[in-house]
Short mmCIF file of C-alpha atoms and ligand atoms in Angstrom, two decimals:
data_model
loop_
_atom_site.label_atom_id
_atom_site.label_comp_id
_atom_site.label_asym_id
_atom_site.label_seq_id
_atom_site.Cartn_x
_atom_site.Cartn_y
_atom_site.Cartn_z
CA UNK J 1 4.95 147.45 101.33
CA UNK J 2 3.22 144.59 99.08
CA UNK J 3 0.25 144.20 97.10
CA UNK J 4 0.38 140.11 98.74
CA UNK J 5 2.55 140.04 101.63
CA UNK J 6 3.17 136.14 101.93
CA UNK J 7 3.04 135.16 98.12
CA UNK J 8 5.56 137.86 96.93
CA UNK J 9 8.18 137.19 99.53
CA UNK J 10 7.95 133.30 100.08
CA UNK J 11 11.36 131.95 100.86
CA UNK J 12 12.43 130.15 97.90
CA UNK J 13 12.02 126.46 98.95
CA UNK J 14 8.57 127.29 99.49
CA UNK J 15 7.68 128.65 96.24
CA UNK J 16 9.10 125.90 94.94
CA UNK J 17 6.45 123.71 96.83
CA UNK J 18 3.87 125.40 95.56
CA UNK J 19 5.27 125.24 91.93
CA UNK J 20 5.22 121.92 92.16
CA UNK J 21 1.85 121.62 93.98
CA UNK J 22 0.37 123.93 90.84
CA UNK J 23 1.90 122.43 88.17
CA UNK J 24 0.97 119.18 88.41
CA UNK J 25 -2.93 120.78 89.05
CA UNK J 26 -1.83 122.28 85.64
CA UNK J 27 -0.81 119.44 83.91
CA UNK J 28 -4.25 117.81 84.87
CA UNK J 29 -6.11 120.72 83.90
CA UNK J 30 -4.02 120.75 80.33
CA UNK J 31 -5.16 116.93 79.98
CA UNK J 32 -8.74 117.74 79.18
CA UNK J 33 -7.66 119.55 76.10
CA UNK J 34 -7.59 117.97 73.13
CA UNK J 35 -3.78 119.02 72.71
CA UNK J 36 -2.34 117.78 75.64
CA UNK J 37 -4.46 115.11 76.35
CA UNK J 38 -3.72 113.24 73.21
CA UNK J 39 0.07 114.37 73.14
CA UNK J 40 0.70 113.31 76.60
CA UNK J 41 -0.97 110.07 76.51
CA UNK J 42 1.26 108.75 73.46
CA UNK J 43 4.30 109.99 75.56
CA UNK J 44 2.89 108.23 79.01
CA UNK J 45 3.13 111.56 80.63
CA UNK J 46 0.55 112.80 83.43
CA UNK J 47 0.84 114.88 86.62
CA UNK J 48 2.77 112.01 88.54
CA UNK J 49 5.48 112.38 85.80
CA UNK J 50 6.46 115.51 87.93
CA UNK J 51 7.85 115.51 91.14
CA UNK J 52 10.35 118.55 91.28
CA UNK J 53 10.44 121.96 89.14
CA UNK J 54 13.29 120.31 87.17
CA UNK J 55 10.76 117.61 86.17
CA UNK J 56 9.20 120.08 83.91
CA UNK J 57 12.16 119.02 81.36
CA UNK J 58 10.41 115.89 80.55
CA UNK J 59 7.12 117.29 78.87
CA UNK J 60 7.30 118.78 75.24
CA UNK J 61 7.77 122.07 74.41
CA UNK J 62 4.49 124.54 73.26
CA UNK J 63 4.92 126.43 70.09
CA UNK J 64 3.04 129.38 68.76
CA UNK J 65 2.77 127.01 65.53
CA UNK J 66 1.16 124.28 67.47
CA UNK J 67 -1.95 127.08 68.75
CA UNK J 68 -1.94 128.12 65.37
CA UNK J 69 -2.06 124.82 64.07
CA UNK J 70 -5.33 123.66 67.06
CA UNK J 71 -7.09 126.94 66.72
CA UNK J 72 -9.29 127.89 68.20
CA UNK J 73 -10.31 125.21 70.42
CA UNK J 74 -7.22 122.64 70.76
CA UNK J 75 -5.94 124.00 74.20
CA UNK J 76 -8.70 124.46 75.42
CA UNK J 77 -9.69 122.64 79.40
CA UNK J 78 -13.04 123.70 79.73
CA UNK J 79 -16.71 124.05 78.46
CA UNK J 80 -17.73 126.67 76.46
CA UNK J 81 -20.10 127.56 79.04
CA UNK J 82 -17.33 127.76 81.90
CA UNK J 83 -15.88 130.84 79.61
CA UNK J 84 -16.27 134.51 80.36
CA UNK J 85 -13.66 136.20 77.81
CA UNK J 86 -11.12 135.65 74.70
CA UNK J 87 -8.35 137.47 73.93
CA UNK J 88 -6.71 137.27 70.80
CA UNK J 89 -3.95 138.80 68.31
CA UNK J 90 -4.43 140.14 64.90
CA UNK J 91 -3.40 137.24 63.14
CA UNK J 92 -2.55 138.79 59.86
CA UNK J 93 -0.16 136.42 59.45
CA UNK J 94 -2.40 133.14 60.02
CA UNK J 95 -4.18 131.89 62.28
CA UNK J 96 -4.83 134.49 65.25
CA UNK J 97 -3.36 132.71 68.50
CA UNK J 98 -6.69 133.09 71.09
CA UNK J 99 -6.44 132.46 74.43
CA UNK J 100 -9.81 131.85 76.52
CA UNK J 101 -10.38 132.66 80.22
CA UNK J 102 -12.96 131.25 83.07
CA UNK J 103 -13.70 133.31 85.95
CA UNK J 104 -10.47 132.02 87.94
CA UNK J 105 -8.38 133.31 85.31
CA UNK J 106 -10.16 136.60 85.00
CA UNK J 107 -9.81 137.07 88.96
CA UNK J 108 -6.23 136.12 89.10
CA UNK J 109 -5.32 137.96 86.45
CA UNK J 110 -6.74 141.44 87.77
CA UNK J 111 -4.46 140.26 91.20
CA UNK J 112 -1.38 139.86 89.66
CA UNK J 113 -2.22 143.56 87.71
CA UNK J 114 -2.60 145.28 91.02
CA UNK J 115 0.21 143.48 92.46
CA UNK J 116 2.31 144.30 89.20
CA UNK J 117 1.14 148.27 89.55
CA UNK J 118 1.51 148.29 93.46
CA UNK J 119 5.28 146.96 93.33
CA UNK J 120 5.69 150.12 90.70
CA UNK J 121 4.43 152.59 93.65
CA UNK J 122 1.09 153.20 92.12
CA UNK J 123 -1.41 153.57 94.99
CA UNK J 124 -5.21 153.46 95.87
CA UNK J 125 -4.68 157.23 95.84
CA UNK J 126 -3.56 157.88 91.92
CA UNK J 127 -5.49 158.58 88.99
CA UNK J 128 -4.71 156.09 86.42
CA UNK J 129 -5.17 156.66 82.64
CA UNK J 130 -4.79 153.98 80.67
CA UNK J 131 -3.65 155.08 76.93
CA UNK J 132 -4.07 151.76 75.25
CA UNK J 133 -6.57 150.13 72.85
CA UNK J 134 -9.71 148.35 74.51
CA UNK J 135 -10.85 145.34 72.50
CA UNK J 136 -8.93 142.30 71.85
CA UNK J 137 -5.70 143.50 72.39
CA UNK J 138 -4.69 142.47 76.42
CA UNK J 139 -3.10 146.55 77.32
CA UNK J 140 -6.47 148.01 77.50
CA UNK J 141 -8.76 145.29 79.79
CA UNK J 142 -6.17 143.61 81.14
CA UNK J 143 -4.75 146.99 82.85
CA UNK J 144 -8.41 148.50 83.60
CA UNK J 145 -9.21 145.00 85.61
CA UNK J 146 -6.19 145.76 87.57
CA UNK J 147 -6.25 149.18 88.09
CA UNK J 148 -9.99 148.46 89.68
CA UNK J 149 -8.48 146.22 91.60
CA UNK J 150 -6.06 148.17 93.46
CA UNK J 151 -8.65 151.14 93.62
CA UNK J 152 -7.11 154.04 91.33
CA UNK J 153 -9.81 156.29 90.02
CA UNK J 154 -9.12 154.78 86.63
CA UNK J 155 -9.38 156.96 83.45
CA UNK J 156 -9.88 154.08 80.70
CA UNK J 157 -9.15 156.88 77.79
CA UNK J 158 -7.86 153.93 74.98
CA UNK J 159 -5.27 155.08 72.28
CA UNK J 160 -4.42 157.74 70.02
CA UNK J 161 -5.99 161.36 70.00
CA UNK J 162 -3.20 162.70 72.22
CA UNK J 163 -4.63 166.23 72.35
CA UNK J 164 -7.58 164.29 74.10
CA UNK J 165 -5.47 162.67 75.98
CA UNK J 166 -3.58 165.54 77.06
CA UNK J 167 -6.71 166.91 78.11
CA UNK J 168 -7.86 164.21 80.08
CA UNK J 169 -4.45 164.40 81.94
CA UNK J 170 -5.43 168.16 82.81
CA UNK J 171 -8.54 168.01 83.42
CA UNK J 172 -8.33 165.07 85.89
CA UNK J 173 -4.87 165.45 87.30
CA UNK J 174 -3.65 162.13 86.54
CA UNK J 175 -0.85 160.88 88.34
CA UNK J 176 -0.12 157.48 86.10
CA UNK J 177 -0.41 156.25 82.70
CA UNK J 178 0.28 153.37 80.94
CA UNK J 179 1.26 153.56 77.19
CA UNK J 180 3.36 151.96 75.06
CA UNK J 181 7.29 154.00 75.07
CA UNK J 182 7.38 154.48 71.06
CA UNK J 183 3.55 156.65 71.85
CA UNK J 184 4.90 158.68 74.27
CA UNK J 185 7.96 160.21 72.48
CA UNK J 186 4.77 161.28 69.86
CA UNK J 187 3.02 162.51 72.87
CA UNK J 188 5.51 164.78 73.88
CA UNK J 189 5.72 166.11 70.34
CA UNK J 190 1.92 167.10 70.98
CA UNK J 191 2.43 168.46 74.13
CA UNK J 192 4.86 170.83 72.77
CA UNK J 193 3.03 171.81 69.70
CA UNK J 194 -0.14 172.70 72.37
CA UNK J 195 2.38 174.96 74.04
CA UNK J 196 2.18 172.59 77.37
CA UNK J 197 5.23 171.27 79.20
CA UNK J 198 3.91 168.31 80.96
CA UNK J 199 6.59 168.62 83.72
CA UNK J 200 4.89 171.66 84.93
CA UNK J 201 1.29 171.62 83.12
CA UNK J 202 0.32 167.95 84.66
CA UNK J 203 0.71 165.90 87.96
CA UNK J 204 2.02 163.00 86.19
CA UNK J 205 4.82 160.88 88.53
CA UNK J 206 4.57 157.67 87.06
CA UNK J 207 4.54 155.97 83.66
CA UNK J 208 3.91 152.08 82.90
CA UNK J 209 5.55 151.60 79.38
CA UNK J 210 5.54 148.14 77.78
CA UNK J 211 4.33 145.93 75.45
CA UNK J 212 7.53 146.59 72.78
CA UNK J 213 10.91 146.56 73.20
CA UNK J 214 12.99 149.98 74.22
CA UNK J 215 15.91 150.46 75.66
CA UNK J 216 17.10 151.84 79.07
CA UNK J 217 18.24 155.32 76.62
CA UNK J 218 14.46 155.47 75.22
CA UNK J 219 13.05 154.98 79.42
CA UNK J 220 15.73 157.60 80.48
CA UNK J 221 14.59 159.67 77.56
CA UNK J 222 11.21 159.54 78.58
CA UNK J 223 11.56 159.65 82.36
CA UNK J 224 13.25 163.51 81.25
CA UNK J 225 10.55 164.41 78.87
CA UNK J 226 7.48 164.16 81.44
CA UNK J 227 9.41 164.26 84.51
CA UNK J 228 8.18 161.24 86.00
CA UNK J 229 9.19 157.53 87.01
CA UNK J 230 9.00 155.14 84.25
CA UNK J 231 8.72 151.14 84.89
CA UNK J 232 9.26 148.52 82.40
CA UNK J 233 5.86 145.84 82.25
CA UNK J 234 6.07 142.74 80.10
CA UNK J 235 3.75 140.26 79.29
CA UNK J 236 2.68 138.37 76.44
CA UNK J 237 -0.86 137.84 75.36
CA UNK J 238 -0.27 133.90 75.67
CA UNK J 239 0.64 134.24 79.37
CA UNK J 240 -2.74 136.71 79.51
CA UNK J 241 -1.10 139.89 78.67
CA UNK J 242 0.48 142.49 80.89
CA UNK J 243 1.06 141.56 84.49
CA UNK J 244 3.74 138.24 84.30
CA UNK J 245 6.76 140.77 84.96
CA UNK J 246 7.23 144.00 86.01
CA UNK J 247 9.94 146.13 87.88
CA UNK J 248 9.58 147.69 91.46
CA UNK J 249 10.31 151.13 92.37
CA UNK J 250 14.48 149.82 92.46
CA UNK J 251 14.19 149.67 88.72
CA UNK J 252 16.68 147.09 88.32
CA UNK J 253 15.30 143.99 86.32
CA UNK J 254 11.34 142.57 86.50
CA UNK J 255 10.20 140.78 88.67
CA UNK J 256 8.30 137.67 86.77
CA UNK J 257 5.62 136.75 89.15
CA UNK J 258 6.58 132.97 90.01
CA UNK J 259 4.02 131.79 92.00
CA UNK J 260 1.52 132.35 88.49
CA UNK J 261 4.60 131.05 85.92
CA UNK J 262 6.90 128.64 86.28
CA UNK J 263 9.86 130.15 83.85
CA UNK J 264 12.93 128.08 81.58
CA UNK J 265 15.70 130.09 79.90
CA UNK J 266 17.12 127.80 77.11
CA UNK J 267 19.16 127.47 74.29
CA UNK J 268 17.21 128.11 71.28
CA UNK J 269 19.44 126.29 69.25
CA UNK J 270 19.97 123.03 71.71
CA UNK J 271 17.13 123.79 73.68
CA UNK J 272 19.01 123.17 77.02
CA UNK J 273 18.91 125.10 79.71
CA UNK J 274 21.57 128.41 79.61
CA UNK J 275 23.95 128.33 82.36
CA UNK J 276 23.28 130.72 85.18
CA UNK J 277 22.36 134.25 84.28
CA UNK J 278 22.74 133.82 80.47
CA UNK J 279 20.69 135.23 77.85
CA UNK J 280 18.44 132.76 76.55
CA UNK J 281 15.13 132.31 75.32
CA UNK J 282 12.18 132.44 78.09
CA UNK J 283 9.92 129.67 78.05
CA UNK J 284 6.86 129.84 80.25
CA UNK J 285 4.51 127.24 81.78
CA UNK J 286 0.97 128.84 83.60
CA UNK J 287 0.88 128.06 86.96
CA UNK J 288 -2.40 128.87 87.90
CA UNK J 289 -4.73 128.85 84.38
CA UNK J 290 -7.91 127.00 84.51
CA UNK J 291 -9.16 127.51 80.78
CA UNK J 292 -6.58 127.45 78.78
CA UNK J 293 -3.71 126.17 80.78
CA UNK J 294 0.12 126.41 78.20
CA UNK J 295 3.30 124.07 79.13
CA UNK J 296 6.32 125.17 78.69
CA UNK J 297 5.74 128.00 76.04
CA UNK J 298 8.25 128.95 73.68
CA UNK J 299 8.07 132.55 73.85
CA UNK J 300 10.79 133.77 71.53
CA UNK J 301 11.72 136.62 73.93
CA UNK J 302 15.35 136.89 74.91
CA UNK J 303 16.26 138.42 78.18
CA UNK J 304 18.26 136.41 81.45
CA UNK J 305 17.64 135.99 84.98
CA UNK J 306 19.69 138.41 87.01
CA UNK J 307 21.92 137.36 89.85
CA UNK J 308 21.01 138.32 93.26
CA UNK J 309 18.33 139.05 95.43
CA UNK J 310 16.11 142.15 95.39
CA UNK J 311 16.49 145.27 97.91
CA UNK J 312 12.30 145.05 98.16
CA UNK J 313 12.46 141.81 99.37
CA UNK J 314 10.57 140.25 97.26
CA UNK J 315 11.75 136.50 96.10
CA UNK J 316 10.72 136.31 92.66
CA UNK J 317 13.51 136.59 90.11
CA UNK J 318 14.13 139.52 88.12
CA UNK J 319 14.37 139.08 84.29
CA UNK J 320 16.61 141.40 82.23
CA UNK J 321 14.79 144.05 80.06
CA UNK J 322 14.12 141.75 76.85
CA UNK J 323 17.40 142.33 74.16
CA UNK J 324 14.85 141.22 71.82
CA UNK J 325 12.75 138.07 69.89
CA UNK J 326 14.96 135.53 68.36
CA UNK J 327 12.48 136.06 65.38
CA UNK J 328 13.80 140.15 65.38
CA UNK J 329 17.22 139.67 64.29
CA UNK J 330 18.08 140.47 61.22
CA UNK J 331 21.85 139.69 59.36
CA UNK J 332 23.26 142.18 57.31
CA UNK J 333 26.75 141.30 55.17
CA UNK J 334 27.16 138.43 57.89
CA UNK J 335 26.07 140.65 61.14
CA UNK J 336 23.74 139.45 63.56
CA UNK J 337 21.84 142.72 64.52
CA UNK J 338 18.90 143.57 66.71
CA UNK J 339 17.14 146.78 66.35
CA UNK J 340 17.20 147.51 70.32
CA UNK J 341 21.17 147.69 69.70
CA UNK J 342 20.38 150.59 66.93
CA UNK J 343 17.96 152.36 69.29
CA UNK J 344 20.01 152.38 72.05
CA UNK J 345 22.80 154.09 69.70
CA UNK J 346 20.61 157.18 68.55
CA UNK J 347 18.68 157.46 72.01
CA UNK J 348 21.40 158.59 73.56
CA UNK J 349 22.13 161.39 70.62
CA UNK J 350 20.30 164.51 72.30
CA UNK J 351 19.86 165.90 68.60
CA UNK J 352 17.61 162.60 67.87
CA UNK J 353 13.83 162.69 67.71
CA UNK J 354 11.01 160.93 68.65
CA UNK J 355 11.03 158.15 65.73
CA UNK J 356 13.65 155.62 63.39
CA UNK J 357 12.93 152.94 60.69
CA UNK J 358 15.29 150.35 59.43
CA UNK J 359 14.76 149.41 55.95
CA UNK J 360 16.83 146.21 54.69
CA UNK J 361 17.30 146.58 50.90
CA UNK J 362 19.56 145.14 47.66
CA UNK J 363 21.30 148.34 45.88
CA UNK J 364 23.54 147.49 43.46
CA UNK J 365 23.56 143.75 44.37
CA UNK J 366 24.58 144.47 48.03
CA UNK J 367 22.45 144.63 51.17
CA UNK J 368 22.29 147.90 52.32
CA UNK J 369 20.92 148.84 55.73
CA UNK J 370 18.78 152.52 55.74
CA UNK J 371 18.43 154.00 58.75
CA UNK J 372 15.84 156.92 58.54
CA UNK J 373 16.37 159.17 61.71
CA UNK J 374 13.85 161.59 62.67
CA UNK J 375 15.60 165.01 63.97
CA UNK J 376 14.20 167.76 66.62
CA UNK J 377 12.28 170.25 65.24
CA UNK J 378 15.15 172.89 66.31
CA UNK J 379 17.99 171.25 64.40
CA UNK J 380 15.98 170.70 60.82
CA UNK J 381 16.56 174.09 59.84
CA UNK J 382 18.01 173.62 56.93
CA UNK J 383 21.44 174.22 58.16
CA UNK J 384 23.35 171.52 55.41
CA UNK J 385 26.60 171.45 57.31
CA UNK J 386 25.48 170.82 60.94
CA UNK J 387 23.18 168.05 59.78
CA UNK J 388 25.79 166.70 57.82
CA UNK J 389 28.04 166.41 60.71
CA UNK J 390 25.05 164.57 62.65
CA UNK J 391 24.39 162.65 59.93
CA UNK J 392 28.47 161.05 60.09
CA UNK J 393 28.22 160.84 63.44
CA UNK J 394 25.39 158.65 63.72
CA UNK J 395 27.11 156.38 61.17
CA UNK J 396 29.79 155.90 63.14
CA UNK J 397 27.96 155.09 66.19
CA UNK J 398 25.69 152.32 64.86
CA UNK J 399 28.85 150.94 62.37
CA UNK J 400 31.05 150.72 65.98
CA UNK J 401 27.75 149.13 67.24
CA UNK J 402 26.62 146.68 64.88
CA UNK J 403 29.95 146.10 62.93
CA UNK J 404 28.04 147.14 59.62
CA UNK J 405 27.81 150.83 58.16
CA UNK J 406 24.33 151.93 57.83
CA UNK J 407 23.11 154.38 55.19
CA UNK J 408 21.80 157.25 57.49
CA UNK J 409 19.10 159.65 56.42
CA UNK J 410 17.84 161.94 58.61
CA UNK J 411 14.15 163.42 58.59
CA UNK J 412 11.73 165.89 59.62
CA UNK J 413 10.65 165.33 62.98
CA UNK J 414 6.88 163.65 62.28
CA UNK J 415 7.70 162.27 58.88
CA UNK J 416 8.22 158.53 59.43
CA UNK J 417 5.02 156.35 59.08
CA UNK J 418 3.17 155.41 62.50
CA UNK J 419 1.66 152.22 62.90
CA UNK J 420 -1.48 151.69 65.23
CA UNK J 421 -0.29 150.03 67.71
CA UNK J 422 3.22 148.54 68.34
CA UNK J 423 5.92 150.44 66.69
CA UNK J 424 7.74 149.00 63.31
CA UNK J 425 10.97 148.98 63.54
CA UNK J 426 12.43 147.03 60.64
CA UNK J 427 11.41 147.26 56.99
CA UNK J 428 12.79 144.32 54.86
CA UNK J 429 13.07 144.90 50.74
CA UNK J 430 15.91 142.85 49.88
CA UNK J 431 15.47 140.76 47.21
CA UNK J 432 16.77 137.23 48.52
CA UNK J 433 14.67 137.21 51.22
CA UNK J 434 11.37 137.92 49.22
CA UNK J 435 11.92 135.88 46.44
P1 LIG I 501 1.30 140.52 72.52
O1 LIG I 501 1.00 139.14 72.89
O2 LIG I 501 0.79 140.89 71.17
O3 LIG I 501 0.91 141.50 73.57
O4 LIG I 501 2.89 140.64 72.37
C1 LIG I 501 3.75 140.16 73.35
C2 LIG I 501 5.18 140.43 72.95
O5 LIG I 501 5.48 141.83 73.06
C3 LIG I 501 6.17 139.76 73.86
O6 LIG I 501 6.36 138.42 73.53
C4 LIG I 501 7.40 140.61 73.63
O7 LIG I 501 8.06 140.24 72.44
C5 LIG I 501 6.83 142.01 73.47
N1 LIG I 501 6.87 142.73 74.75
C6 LIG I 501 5.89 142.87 75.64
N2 LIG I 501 6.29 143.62 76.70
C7 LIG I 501 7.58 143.96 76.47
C8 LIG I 501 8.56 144.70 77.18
N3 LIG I 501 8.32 145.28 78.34
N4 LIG I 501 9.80 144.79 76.62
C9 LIG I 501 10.07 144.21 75.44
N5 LIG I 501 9.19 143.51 74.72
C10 LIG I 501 7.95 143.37 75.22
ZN1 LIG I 502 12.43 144.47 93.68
#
């Protein structure tokens, strides 16, 4: 029924023990960086300063700026030699945030994968393709380590060329794949246009989709499309990648693995702690990290901790799927909007296809939202009035939704630009802001 018996159903006083027990290892560990070290030695701060979980509010917060600002090796524990991998982001806005990793890490990484994968039903017994770029970027290795682990015949097929991929899933039979959700609305546009229906033409059950924000629309959407079981993942590359949170087969919230992160929702205005079951931002603290150990991350993800205890028995809080990053929002004529609130408006529209793109611009001195809606294939046929009619009615939705009325344009299905790797959702023009 679990991946680790004991650890994932601890009673709750006892994973607080060993919180406790790790994080002041953790703190220690964090000293021999040059960060931490010097930081907590101005504040008098050392393991002893911690003595409960709610202790952990008397060390600083971590920033993305500071990594940026100690990169590449200001966090970093250990000797070079003690390394075995990096991670890193693109960077293409400054520094690239890197994150190094010993053996430990490596090892306890791949366990919390298989443990992640397991509590999603995926067995010894599947075949696992993993549709997501190798290299620096955590989906690919960080998966494949995992998948190993738990002993899937793993198909480690990287991303893009979906006629390949579709392939692969044929010739195979694979039973689980792991992709980002904005791919596999594109994917099911291929498997169309090869004549396949991949309820019937595949053995897929299971999909992992992560990595971006969706919605619960965009999962049902794609649970219909392939016929399967789709289960949220999160992670973030600082807190290794995939693997910190993921749902069971209940579907209800994901379970953030607590005996690896200690987790904070605060305030990101006061920076106090949100009252029961808010939405807040989640800040993170590794728990078990030799290399590169981070204290209370700021991770600019918004989601809350869900009342209640699981049905599948496990005793690690479930987060909420992520509304969105606090560094997302945008404000249009005075309203606070989040694109997840505009994609869970046209997911549910059954005339809606696979792709949108907001683009923020000045006309005539005013902001103007743009909302560029792709359309099925079946209902772009030129027929003026019935697109019209789609066209007002998607207005209405979002303007009910977001308070603001967005200029809707709707496109050929395929037309909008596709990024790489995580989709774009937001394109901003206006002047103010780029002046
Ligand atoms: P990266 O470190 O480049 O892999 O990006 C991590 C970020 O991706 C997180 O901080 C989230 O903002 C986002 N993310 C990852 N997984 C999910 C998910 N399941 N739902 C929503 N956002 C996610
Ligand atoms: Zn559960």
């Amino acid at each position: 029924m679990y991946w680790e018996n004991e650890l994932e159903t601890l009673k709750r006083t006892d994973l607080e023990k060993l919180q406790v027990k790790r994080l002041k290892n953790t703190i220690q560990a964090a000293m021999n960086s040059s960060y931490y070290g010097n930081l907590y030695k101005q504040m008098g701060l050392s393991a002893d300063s911690v003595k409960s979980v709610s202790d952990i509010r008397k060390l600083p917060f971590t920033t993305k700026q500071n990594l940026r600002d100690n990169f590449p090796y200001g966090f970093l524990g250990l000797p070079q030699k003690e390394l075995i991998r990096l991670h890193s982001s693109s960077g293409t806005t400054g520094n690239p945030t890197v994150i190094f990793h010993n053996r430990h890490d490596i090892d306890s990484w791949a366990n919390l994968m298989a443990r992640s994968l397991f509590c999603a039903g995926v067995r010894d017994t599947d075949v696992f393709q993993n549709i997501c770029g190798y290299g620096l970027f955590t989906g690919g290795l960080g998966f494949q380590y995992g998948i190993e682990r738990l002993g899937c015949l793993s198909i480690p097929a990287g991303a893009g060329n979906s006629q390949r991929q579709i392939k692969l899933m044929q010739d195979y039979g694979t039973t689980v794949a792991h992709a980002i959700p904005s791919y596999l609305n594109r994917l099911f546009e291929v498997f169309q246009e090869e004549g396949f229906d991949p309820r019937k033409d595949t053995k897929l059950h299971t999909f992992v989709i992560g990595a971006e924000p969706h919605t619960e629309e965009q999962r049902q959407r794609i649970e219909e499309m392939f016929g399967v079981k789709a289960y949220n993942s999160f992670g973030l590359s600082e807190m290794n990648g995939p693997g910190v949170a993921f749902e069971c087969t209940y579907q209800n919230g994901l379970h953030i693995w607590e005996d690896a992160f200690l987790i904070e929702i605060i305030n990101p205005d006061t920076l106090e702690p949100v009252a029961d079951g808010e939405i807040g931002e989640l800040v993170m603290t590794t728990l078990d990290r030799q290399a590169m150990p981070l204290i209370r991350y700021r991770t600019r993800d918004l989601t809350r901790i869900l009342p209640g205890a699981c049905a599948c028995g496990r005793t690690h809080v479930r987060l909420d799927r992520i509304a969105g990053r606090s560094d997302d929002m945008f404000i249009v004529k005075g309203c606070n909007i989040f694109p997840m609130q505009i994609e869970g408006v046209l997911m549910k529209i059954p005339e809606v296809g696979a792709d949108y793109l907001i683009t923020l611009e000045t006309i005539n001195g005013s902001d103007e939202m743009i909302i560029e809606v792709e359309v099925k294939k079946d209902w772009f046929n030129g027929d003026i009035t019935r697109l019209d009619k789609l066209s007002r009615l998607i207005t209405g939705q979002i303007r009910d939704e977001v308070l603001v009325k967005p200029l809707v344009r709707l496109v050929e299905p395929g037309s909008l630009p596709k990024s790489e790797g995580k989709a774009v959702r937001v394109k901003e023009l206006r002047k103010a802001l780029n002046s």
